[in-house]
Coordinates of C-alpha atoms and ligand atoms in Angstrom, one line a residue:
X1 CA -32.2 48.1 -3.5
X2 CA -33.5 51.6 -2.8
X3 CA -35.1 53.9 -5.5
X4 CA -32.0 56.1 -5.2
X5 CA -29.7 53.2 -6.0
X6 CA -31.8 52.2 -8.9
X7 CA -31.7 55.7 -10.3
X8 CA -27.9 55.8 -9.9
X9 CA -27.5 52.6 -11.7
X10 CA -29.6 53.7 -14.6
X11 CA -27.7 57.0 -15.0
X12 CA -25.2 56.7 -17.9
X13 CA -21.5 56.8 -17.1
X14 CA -20.0 60.0 -18.6
X15 CA -18.9 59.1 -22.1
X16 CA -15.6 60.2 -23.6
X17 CA -14.0 60.6 -20.2
X18 CA -10.3 61.3 -21.1
X19 CA -7.6 60.4 -18.7
X20 CA -4.1 61.8 -19.1
X21 CA -1.7 59.0 -19.9
X22 CA 0.3 57.7 -17.0
X23 CA 3.1 55.7 -18.7
X24 CA 5.5 53.6 -16.6
X25 CA 9.0 54.2 -17.9
X26 CA 10.7 51.4 -19.8
X27 CA 14.2 52.8 -19.0
X28 CA 14.5 50.6 -15.9
X29 CA 14.7 47.5 -18.2
X30 CA 17.6 46.6 -20.4
X31 CA 16.9 43.8 -22.9
X32 CA 19.7 42.0 -24.6
X33 CA 19.5 41.6 -28.4
X34 CA 19.9 37.9 -28.1
X35 CA 19.8 35.3 -25.3
X36 CA 21.4 31.9 -24.9
X37 CA 20.3 29.1 -22.6
X38 CA 21.1 29.3 -18.9
X39 CA 22.9 26.1 -18.1
X40 CA 25.4 25.4 -15.3
X41 CA 25.3 29.0 -14.1
X42 CA 26.1 30.7 -17.4
X43 CA 24.5 31.6 -20.6
X44 CA 25.5 29.3 -23.4
X45 CA 24.8 29.2 -27.1
X46 CA 22.1 26.6 -28.0
X47 CA 23.6 23.5 -29.6
X48 CA 20.5 23.4 -31.8
X49 CA 21.8 26.6 -33.4
X50 CA 18.2 27.9 -33.5
X51 CA 16.7 31.1 -32.2
X52 CA 13.2 32.7 -32.4
X53 CA 12.0 36.2 -31.8
X54 CA 10.0 37.2 -28.8
X55 CA 7.7 40.2 -29.2
X56 CA 5.6 42.6 -27.1
X57 CA 1.9 41.7 -27.7
X58 CA 0.8 45.3 -27.0
X59 CA 2.9 46.9 -29.6
X60 CA 3.8 43.9 -31.9
X61 CA 7.4 45.0 -31.5
X62 CA 10.2 42.5 -31.6
X63 CA 12.1 42.5 -28.2
X64 CA 14.8 39.9 -28.4
X65 CA 16.1 36.7 -30.1
X66 CA 15.6 33.7 -27.8
X67 CA 17.5 30.4 -28.0
X68 CA 15.5 27.4 -28.9
X69 CA 16.7 24.4 -26.9
X70 CA 16.8 21.1 -28.8
X71 CA 17.3 17.6 -27.5
X72 CA 21.1 18.0 -27.0
X73 CA 20.5 21.3 -25.1
X74 CA 17.9 19.7 -22.8
X75 CA 20.3 16.9 -22.1
X76 CA 23.1 19.4 -21.3
X77 CA 20.8 21.2 -18.9
X78 CA 19.6 18.0 -17.2
X79 CA 23.3 16.8 -16.8
X80 CA 24.2 20.2 -15.2
X81 CA 21.2 19.9 -12.8
X82 CA 22.2 16.3 -11.9
X83 CA 25.8 17.3 -11.2
X84 CA 24.7 20.2 -9.1
X85 CA 22.3 17.9 -7.2
X86 CA 24.8 15.2 -6.5
X87 CA 27.9 17.3 -5.9
X88 CA 26.6 19.9 -3.5
X89 CA 23.0 21.1 -3.4
X90 CA 21.4 18.0 -1.9
X91 CA 24.1 17.7 0.7
X92 CA 24.1 21.3 1.7
X93 CA 23.0 22.2 5.2
X94 CA 19.3 23.0 4.9
X95 CA 19.8 26.3 6.7
X96 CA 22.3 27.2 3.9
X97 CA 19.7 26.4 1.2
X98 CA 17.4 28.7 3.1
X99 CA 19.9 31.5 2.9
X100 CA 20.0 31.3 -0.9
X101 CA 16.2 31.4 -1.1
X102 CA 16.0 34.4 1.2
X103 CA 18.5 36.1 -1.0
X104 CA 16.5 35.5 -4.1
X105 CA 13.4 36.8 -2.4
X106 CA 15.1 40.0 -1.3
X107 CA 16.6 40.6 -4.7
X108 CA 13.2 40.1 -6.4
X109 CA 11.9 42.7 -4.1
X110 CA 14.7 45.1 -4.8
X111 CA 14.4 44.6 -8.5
X112 CA 10.6 44.4 -8.5
X113 CA 10.0 47.4 -10.8
X114 CA 12.4 46.1 -13.4
X115 CA 10.7 42.7 -13.4
X116 CA 7.2 44.2 -13.4
X117 CA 7.9 46.4 -16.5
X118 CA 9.5 43.5 -18.3
X119 CA 6.6 41.2 -17.5
X120 CA 4.1 43.7 -18.8
X121 CA 6.2 44.4 -21.9
X122 CA 6.6 40.7 -22.9
X123 CA 3.3 39.4 -21.7
X124 CA 0.8 42.2 -22.1
X125 CA -0.6 42.3 -18.6
X126 CA -1.3 45.7 -17.0
X127 CA 1.6 47.2 -15.1
X128 CA -0.6 47.7 -12.0
X129 CA -1.1 43.9 -11.9
X130 CA 2.5 42.9 -12.5
X131 CA 3.6 45.5 -10.0
X132 CA 1.0 44.8 -7.3
X133 CA 0.2 41.1 -7.7
X134 CA 2.8 39.1 -9.7
X135 CA 6.0 40.6 -8.2
X136 CA 5.0 40.7 -4.5
X137 CA 3.6 37.2 -4.7
X138 CA 6.7 35.9 -6.5
X139 CA 8.9 37.2 -3.7
X140 CA 6.5 36.0 -1.1
X141 CA 6.8 32.4 -2.4
X142 CA 10.6 32.5 -2.1
X143 CA 10.3 33.9 1.4
X144 CA 7.7 31.3 2.4
X145 CA 9.6 28.3 1.2
X146 CA 12.9 29.6 2.5
X147 CA 11.3 29.4 5.9
X148 CA 10.6 25.6 5.4
X149 CA 14.0 24.6 4.0
X150 CA 15.5 23.8 7.4
X151 CA 12.2 22.6 9.0
X152 CA 11.2 19.8 6.7
X153 CA 11.5 17.3 9.6
X154 CA 8.9 19.3 11.5
X155 CA 6.7 19.8 8.5
X156 CA 6.6 16.1 7.9
X157 CA 7.2 14.5 11.3
X158 CA 8.4 10.9 11.5
X159 CA 8.4 10.7 7.6
X160 CA 12.1 11.4 7.0
X161 CA 11.6 13.6 4.0
X162 CA 14.4 13.7 1.4
X163 CA 14.8 15.4 -2.0
X164 CA 14.0 13.5 -5.2
X165 CA 16.7 14.8 -7.6
X166 CA 16.2 16.8 -10.8
X167 CA 12.8 18.4 -11.4
X168 CA 11.7 19.3 -14.9
X169 CA 9.3 22.3 -14.8
X170 CA 7.2 23.6 -17.6
X171 CA 5.2 26.8 -17.2
X172 CA 2.7 28.8 -19.2
X173 CA 2.5 32.5 -20.4
X174 CA -0.2 33.9 -18.1
X175 CA 1.9 34.5 -15.0
X176 CA 5.5 33.9 -16.2
X177 CA 7.5 34.9 -13.2
X178 CA 4.9 33.9 -10.6
X179 CA 4.6 30.4 -12.1
X180 CA 8.4 30.2 -12.1
X181 CA 8.4 31.1 -8.4
X182 CA 5.6 28.6 -7.6
X183 CA 7.8 25.9 -9.2
X184 CA 11.4 26.8 -8.3
X185 CA 11.0 27.9 -4.6
X186 CA 9.5 24.6 -3.2
X187 CA 11.8 22.5 -5.4
X188 CA 14.9 24.2 -4.1
X189 CA 13.7 24.4 -0.5
X190 CA 13.3 20.6 -0.6
X191 CA 16.8 20.1 -1.9
X192 CA 16.2 19.4 -5.6
X193 CA 17.8 21.1 -8.6
X194 CA 15.7 22.2 -11.6
X195 CA 15.5 22.6 -15.3
X196 CA 12.7 25.0 -16.2
X197 CA 11.1 25.8 -19.5
X198 CA 9.2 29.1 -19.8
X199 CA 6.5 29.5 -22.3
X200 CA 7.5 30.4 -25.8
X201 CA 5.8 33.8 -25.8
X202 CA 7.0 35.0 -22.4
X203 CA 10.6 34.0 -21.8
X204 CA 12.1 37.4 -20.7
X205 CA 11.4 37.5 -17.0
X206 CA 12.7 33.9 -16.6
X207 CA 15.9 35.0 -18.4
X208 CA 16.2 38.0 -16.1
X209 CA 15.7 35.7 -13.2
X210 CA 19.0 34.0 -14.3
X211 CA 20.7 37.2 -13.3
X212 CA 19.0 37.1 -9.9
X213 CA 20.3 33.5 -9.5
X214 CA 23.8 34.7 -10.3
X215 CA 23.5 37.7 -8.0
X216 CA 22.4 35.4 -5.2
X217 CA 25.5 33.3 -5.9
X218 CA 23.4 30.2 -6.2
X219 CA 25.8 27.3 -7.0
X220 CA 26.0 26.7 -10.8
X221 CA 23.5 24.1 -12.1
X222 CA 20.9 24.4 -9.3
X223 CA 18.6 26.4 -11.6
X224 CA 18.8 25.9 -15.4
X225 CA 16.5 27.7 -17.8
X226 CA 15.9 26.2 -21.3
X227 CA 13.8 28.4 -23.6
X228 CA 11.9 27.0 -26.6
X229 CA 8.5 25.9 -27.7
X230 CA 6.4 22.8 -27.0
X231 CA 9.1 20.6 -28.5
X232 CA 11.6 21.6 -25.8
X233 CA 8.9 20.9 -23.2
X234 CA 8.4 17.4 -24.7
X235 CA 12.1 16.7 -24.6
X236 CA 12.3 17.6 -21.0
X237 CA 9.3 15.4 -20.1
X238 CA 10.9 12.3 -21.7
X239 CA 14.4 12.9 -20.6
X240 CA 15.4 9.8 -18.4
X241 CA 17.5 12.0 -16.1
X242 CA 14.5 13.9 -14.8
X243 CA 12.9 12.5 -11.6
X244 CA 9.8 14.7 -11.5
X245 CA 7.8 16.8 -13.9
X246 CA 5.7 19.8 -12.7
X247 CA 3.5 21.2 -15.5
X248 CA 1.1 24.1 -15.7
X249 CA -0.8 24.6 -18.9
X250 CA -3.6 23.3 -21.0
X251 CA -5.5 20.1 -20.2
X252 CA -4.7 18.7 -23.6
X253 CA -0.9 18.9 -23.1
X254 CA -1.3 17.8 -19.5
X255 CA -3.0 14.6 -20.7
X256 CA -0.2 14.0 -23.3
X257 CA 2.4 14.3 -20.6
X258 CA 0.6 11.9 -18.3
X259 CA 0.5 9.4 -21.2
X260 CA 4.2 9.9 -21.9
X261 CA 5.1 9.3 -18.2
X262 CA 2.8 6.4 -17.5
X263 CA 4.9 3.5 -16.2
X264 CA 8.2 5.5 -16.0
X265 CA 8.0 6.0 -12.2
X266 CA 8.6 9.7 -12.6
X267 CA 6.6 11.9 -10.2
X268 CA 4.1 14.2 -11.8
X269 CA 2.0 17.1 -10.9
X270 CA -0.4 18.8 -13.3
X271 CA -2.1 22.2 -12.9
X272 CA -4.4 22.4 -15.9
X273 CA -7.4 24.3 -17.2
X274 CA -10.5 25.5 -15.5
X275 CA -14.0 26.8 -16.0
X276 CA -14.7 28.2 -12.6
X277 CA -18.2 28.9 -11.3
X278 CA -18.7 32.2 -9.5
X279 CA -22.0 31.8 -7.6
X280 CA -24.0 34.8 -6.5
X281 CA -26.8 34.4 -4.0
X282 CA -29.6 37.0 -3.5
X283 CA -28.3 38.0 -0.1
X284 CA -24.9 39.1 -1.3
X285 CA -23.5 42.6 -1.0
X286 CA -24.2 43.6 -4.6
X287 CA -21.6 46.3 -5.2
X288 CA -18.8 44.2 -3.6
X289 CA -19.9 41.2 -5.6
X290 CA -19.8 43.1 -8.9
X291 CA -16.2 44.1 -8.0
X292 CA -15.5 40.4 -7.3
X293 CA -17.0 39.3 -10.6
X294 CA -14.9 41.9 -12.5
X295 CA -11.8 40.8 -10.7
X296 CA -12.7 37.2 -11.3
X297 CA -12.9 37.4 -15.1
X298 CA -11.2 40.5 -16.3
X299 CA -8.1 40.3 -14.1
X300 CA -5.0 39.5 -16.4
X301 CA -7.3 39.7 -19.5
X302 CA -9.0 36.5 -18.2
X303 CA -5.8 34.6 -18.9
X304 CA -6.2 32.8 -15.6
X305 CA -6.7 29.1 -15.1
X306 CA -9.0 29.7 -12.1
X307 CA -10.8 32.7 -13.7
X308 CA -14.5 33.0 -12.7
X309 CA -15.6 32.5 -16.3
X310 CA -19.1 31.1 -15.5
X311 CA -21.2 33.4 -13.4
X312 CA -24.2 31.8 -11.7
X313 CA -26.7 34.4 -10.4
X314 CA -29.7 33.6 -8.3
X315 CA -32.7 34.4 -10.5
X316 CA -34.3 37.0 -8.2
X317 CA -31.3 39.4 -8.4
X318 CA -30.2 38.6 -12.0
X319 CA -31.6 41.8 -13.5
X320 CA -30.1 44.4 -11.1
X321 CA -26.8 42.5 -10.8
X322 CA -26.3 42.3 -14.6
X323 CA -27.2 46.0 -14.9
X324 CA -24.6 46.9 -12.3
X325 CA -22.1 44.7 -13.9
X326 CA -22.6 46.2 -17.4
X327 CA -22.3 49.7 -15.9
X328 CA -19.1 48.8 -14.2
X329 CA -17.7 47.3 -17.4
X330 CA -18.1 50.7 -19.1
X331 CA -15.5 52.1 -16.7
X332 CA -12.8 49.4 -17.4
X333 CA -9.9 50.9 -19.2
X334 CA -8.5 48.7 -21.9
X335 CA -5.2 49.5 -23.5
X336 CA -1.4 50.0 -23.1
X337 CA -0.2 47.6 -20.4
X338 CA 2.5 50.0 -19.4
X339 CA 0.0 52.7 -18.6
X340 CA -0.6 52.8 -14.8
X341 CA -4.3 53.4 -15.3
X342 CA -4.9 50.4 -17.5
X343 CA -7.3 47.7 -16.2
X344 CA -7.2 45.3 -19.1
X345 CA -4.1 45.0 -21.1
X346 CA -3.1 43.1 -24.3
X347 CA -4.0 39.5 -25.2
X348 CA -0.9 37.4 -25.0
X349 CA -0.6 36.4 -28.6
X350 CA -2.3 36.5 -32.0
X351 CA -3.0 32.8 -31.5
X352 CA -4.8 33.4 -28.2
X353 CA -6.7 36.3 -29.7
X354 CA -7.9 34.1 -32.6
X355 CA -9.1 31.5 -30.1
X356 CA -11.0 34.1 -28.1
X357 CA -12.6 35.5 -31.2
X358 CA -13.6 32.0 -32.4
X359 CA -15.3 31.1 -29.1
X360 CA -17.1 34.4 -28.9
X361 CA -18.4 33.9 -32.4
X362 CA -19.7 30.5 -31.3
X363 CA -21.5 32.0 -28.4
X364 CA -23.3 34.4 -30.7
X365 CA -24.1 31.7 -33.2
X366 CA -25.5 29.4 -30.5
X367 CA -27.9 32.1 -29.3
X368 CA -26.4 33.9 -26.3
X369 CA -26.8 37.6 -26.0
X370 CA -23.5 39.6 -26.1
X371 CA -22.7 42.8 -24.4
X372 CA -19.4 44.7 -24.9
X373 CA -19.0 48.2 -23.5
X374 CA -18.1 51.1 -25.9
X375 CA -14.4 50.9 -26.0
X376 CA -11.7 52.3 -28.3
X377 CA -8.9 49.8 -28.7
X378 CA -5.3 50.7 -29.6
X379 CA -4.7 50.4 -33.4
X380 CA -1.7 48.1 -32.9
X381 CA -1.4 45.1 -30.7
X382 CA -3.7 42.3 -29.7
X383 CA -6.7 43.5 -27.8
X384 CA -10.2 42.2 -26.9
X385 CA -13.0 44.2 -25.4
X386 CA -14.3 42.8 -22.1
X387 CA -17.4 40.8 -23.0
X388 CA -20.3 39.4 -21.1
X389 CA -22.8 36.8 -22.5
X390 CA -26.3 36.4 -21.0
X391 CA -29.0 33.9 -22.0
X392 CA -26.3 31.2 -21.9
X393 CA -27.3 27.5 -21.9
X394 CA -25.1 25.0 -20.2
X395 CA -24.5 23.2 -23.4
X396 CA -23.0 26.2 -25.2
X397 CA -19.3 26.1 -25.9
X398 CA -18.8 29.4 -24.0
X399 CA -20.2 27.6 -20.9
X400 CA -18.1 24.5 -21.4
X401 CA -14.7 25.4 -22.8
X402 CA -11.9 27.4 -21.3
X403 CA -11.8 30.6 -23.3
X404 CA -8.8 32.1 -21.4
X405 CA -9.8 35.6 -22.3
X406 CA -12.0 38.5 -20.9
X407 CA -15.3 36.8 -21.6
X408 CA -17.9 36.0 -19.0
X409 CA -20.9 33.6 -19.5
X410 CA -23.9 34.3 -17.2
X411 CA -26.3 31.6 -16.2
X412 CA -29.0 31.6 -13.5
X413 CA -30.3 29.3 -10.8
X414 CA -33.1 29.3 -8.2
X415 CA -31.9 27.0 -5.3
X416 CA -28.5 26.3 -3.8
X417 CA -28.9 22.6 -5.0
X418 CA -29.4 23.8 -8.5
X419 CA -26.4 26.1 -8.3
X420 CA -24.2 23.2 -7.1
X421 CA -25.5 20.9 -9.8
X422 CA -24.8 23.4 -12.6
X423 CA -21.5 24.5 -11.2
X424 CA -20.2 20.9 -11.0
X425 CA -21.4 20.2 -14.6
X426 CA -17.9 20.6 -16.1
X427 CA -15.0 18.3 -16.7
X428 CA -12.9 20.9 -14.8
X429 CA -12.6 21.5 -11.0
X430 CA -10.0 24.1 -10.2
X431 CA -11.7 26.9 -8.4
X432 CA -15.1 28.4 -7.5
X433 CA -16.5 31.5 -5.7
X434 CA -19.5 31.9 -3.5
X435 CA -21.1 35.2 -2.7
X436 CA -23.6 35.3 0.3
X437 CA -23.8 36.7 3.7
X438 CA -24.6 33.3 5.3
X439 CA -21.6 31.5 6.7
X440 CA -23.4 28.2 6.9
X441 CA -24.3 28.4 3.3
X442 CA -20.6 29.1 2.4
X443 CA -19.6 26.0 4.3
X444 CA -22.3 23.9 2.8
X445 CA -21.4 25.0 -0.8
X446 CA -17.7 24.5 -0.2
X447 CA -18.5 20.8 0.7
X448 CA -20.6 20.3 -2.4
X449 CA -18.5 22.0 -5.0
X450 CA -15.9 19.9 -6.8
X451 CA -13.1 22.4 -7.0
X452 CA -9.7 22.6 -5.4
X453 CA -10.0 26.2 -4.2
X454 CA -13.2 27.9 -3.1
X455 CA -13.3 31.6 -2.4
X456 CA -16.0 33.1 -0.3
X457 CA -17.0 36.8 -0.9
X458 CA -13.7 37.3 -2.7
X459 CA -12.0 35.9 -5.8
X460 CA -8.5 35.3 -7.3
X461 CA -6.9 35.6 -3.9
X462 CA -3.5 33.9 -3.6
X463 CA -1.2 33.3 -0.7
X464 CA 2.0 31.2 -0.6
X465 CA 0.8 29.4 2.5
X466 CA -2.4 28.1 0.9
X467 CA -2.4 25.0 -1.4
X468 CA -3.7 25.5 -4.9
X469 CA -4.7 22.8 -7.4
X470 CA -7.5 20.9 -9.1
X471 CA -9.8 18.0 -9.3
X472 CA -10.9 16.1 -12.4
X473 CA -9.4 17.5 -15.7
X474 CA -7.9 20.5 -13.8
X475 CA -5.1 18.2 -12.7
X476 CA -3.7 16.8 -9.5
X477 CA -1.1 17.7 -6.9
X478 CA -1.0 21.0 -5.1
X479 CA 1.3 24.1 -5.2
X480 CA 1.6 26.4 -2.3
X481 CA 1.7 25.7 1.4
X482 CA 3.1 22.5 2.9
X483 CA 1.2 20.5 0.3
X484 CA 3.3 22.3 -2.4
X485 CA 6.5 20.8 -0.9
X486 CA 5.3 17.2 -0.9
X487 CA 5.7 16.6 -4.6
X488 CA 9.3 17.5 -4.3
X489 CA 10.1 15.1 -1.5
X490 CA 10.3 11.4 -1.0
X491 CA 9.1 9.9 2.3
X492 CA 9.8 6.8 4.2
X493 CA 6.6 4.8 4.1
X494 CA 4.9 6.7 1.2
X495 CA 3.4 10.1 0.4
X496 CA 2.5 12.6 3.1
X497 CA -0.8 13.9 1.7
X498 CA -1.5 11.4 -1.0
X499 CA -1.6 12.1 -4.8
Ligands
NDP1 P1 0.2 24.8 -23.5 O1 -0.4 23.8 -22.5 O2 0.5 24.4 -24.9 O3 1.5 25.4 -22.9 C1 2.0 25.3 -21.5 C2 3.5 25.0 -21.5 O4 3.7 23.7 -22.0 C3 4.3 26.0 -22.4 O5 5.5 26.2 -21.9 C4 4.4 25.1 -23.7 O6 5.4 25.5 -24.5 C5 4.6 23.8 -23.1 N1 4.3 22.7 -24.0 C6 3.5 22.7 -25.2 N2 3.4 21.5 -25.7 C7 4.1 20.6 -24.9 C8 4.4 19.2 -24.9 N3 3.9 18.4 -25.9 N4 5.1 18.7 -24.0 C9 5.6 19.5 -23.0 N5 5.4 20.8 -22.9 C10 4.7 21.4 -23.9 O7 -0.8 26.0 -23.5 P2 -0.9 27.1 -24.7 O8 0.1 28.1 -24.4 O9 -0.8 26.5 -26.0 O10 -2.3 27.6 -24.5 C11 -3.4 26.9 -25.0 C12 -4.6 26.9 -24.1 O11 -4.3 26.3 -22.9 C13 -5.0 28.3 -23.7 O12 -5.9 28.9 -24.6 C14 -5.7 28.1 -22.4 O13 -7.0 27.7 -22.6 C15 -4.9 26.9 -21.8 N6 -3.9 27.3 -20.9 C16 -4.1 27.1 -19.6 C17 -3.2 27.5 -18.6 C18 -3.4 27.2 -17.2 O14 -2.8 27.8 -16.4 N7 -4.3 26.3 -16.9 C19 -2.0 28.2 -19.0 C20 -1.9 28.4 -20.4 C21 -2.8 28.0 -21.3 P3 5.1 26.7 -25.6 O15 4.7 27.9 -24.9 O16 6.5 27.0 -26.1 O17 4.2 26.2 -26.6

């Protein structure tokens, strides 16, 4: 680091820098007052007779009444999916299936702005992320799997792949439409029908997706959406008419589902929590690395299962790196998710905000040093200031537990071996990042780290062609790529890629 760079890093960032607001218009979205369940190609009233209110976490404003699916409703949806599977979808020419998926992908692109605004409104994520990350990736997954629909024999040569039936899919609130796409696109491409349950706090883009399904003229019953809370998810898991469960969410619920399904013969994939290590060596490109660290933990308010929530820095560069990081944090704009300049939006729910606050308090109590940049939060809504903890010991809760918020724990190491040992010291194993200019070190680290995805000199990069999934308590099975098709297929002579 030159003296000039040092000087620049010490200079204060201008305080009180006011940006003009750049609000994205909400007019592009029209939200119904009340939604039913999407079963057999149409919206129906829930047999449970129950509804709940979905809100916007940024403004604490009620948005719509959402149906709560009870056991009878789940049964109705599974029956519709079974009928659609047996009486059409599974027998359709694969090239015809592909056409529907291409249509969905194109409609998502055409209606991207509408979806992005709704996603930010209901979930709290910044519009620039829903617009530039969630929506393009959601469409890309449908395009990608549309391409495989009529090439399964080539994807899995000599294995005679065939669909498995009805897939029950349960998704979380951090990437509502993207997780829906990760689940529905491969399932349909492989010839299955689905019943999907969105998260309780973020049902609106899944409900808008029903309109896309109709617009694409997908046969009724191929996609069914049942809204509700964890009870609805549990009903779907135990329904005997479901052949496969795909779940993304907390490790705790994932374990409960695995227990429930033990011995039933139902297929299962689990994409669970994480506590990823982002490992920085002293030969890294410092400024780019700081951007990667910020993206790794503050992207989507840290509501990311693969977030780089544990930063391991080589001791020799810890001081300048942390100084640069803190300085960069002062420029993060926290606030209205629908403002195009916002970097960090609203926390998804009051419950999640309470959880973040509780874990941050535990970090302070246990002795870590907290830094939060000066930051004015909106008066209404659920917000949390981007936070970094230094002086963190491996045993602290903030170094062990998934916070799922904009909170980074910094630890240090001296040698690559020590970095590996500390990084692997977690029950999770979803992702990791390595920052160094040495290719051989990247490859060596990738072999040692027990994580499903390892990024080198970048972080949080997703691509539909690339498999994603975990080790250990982060789950099993892969989504994305050819590996993501496998859990939705049966093969002559067993699995293609193994568990
Ligand atoms: P959950 O695991 O509870 O929720 C994930 C999905 O599962 C939701 O659709 C949820 O419904 C549903 N669900 C809840 N209970 C059951 C059940 N018994 N059987 C079947 N489905 C069920 O996560 P939370 O939303 O409660 O978040 C809690 C914590 O989990 C977070 O703080 C975070 O640490 C972690 N998490 C991890 C995610 C990841 O991608 N790895 C994603 C989300 C959370 P509903 O929303 O209606 O409760």
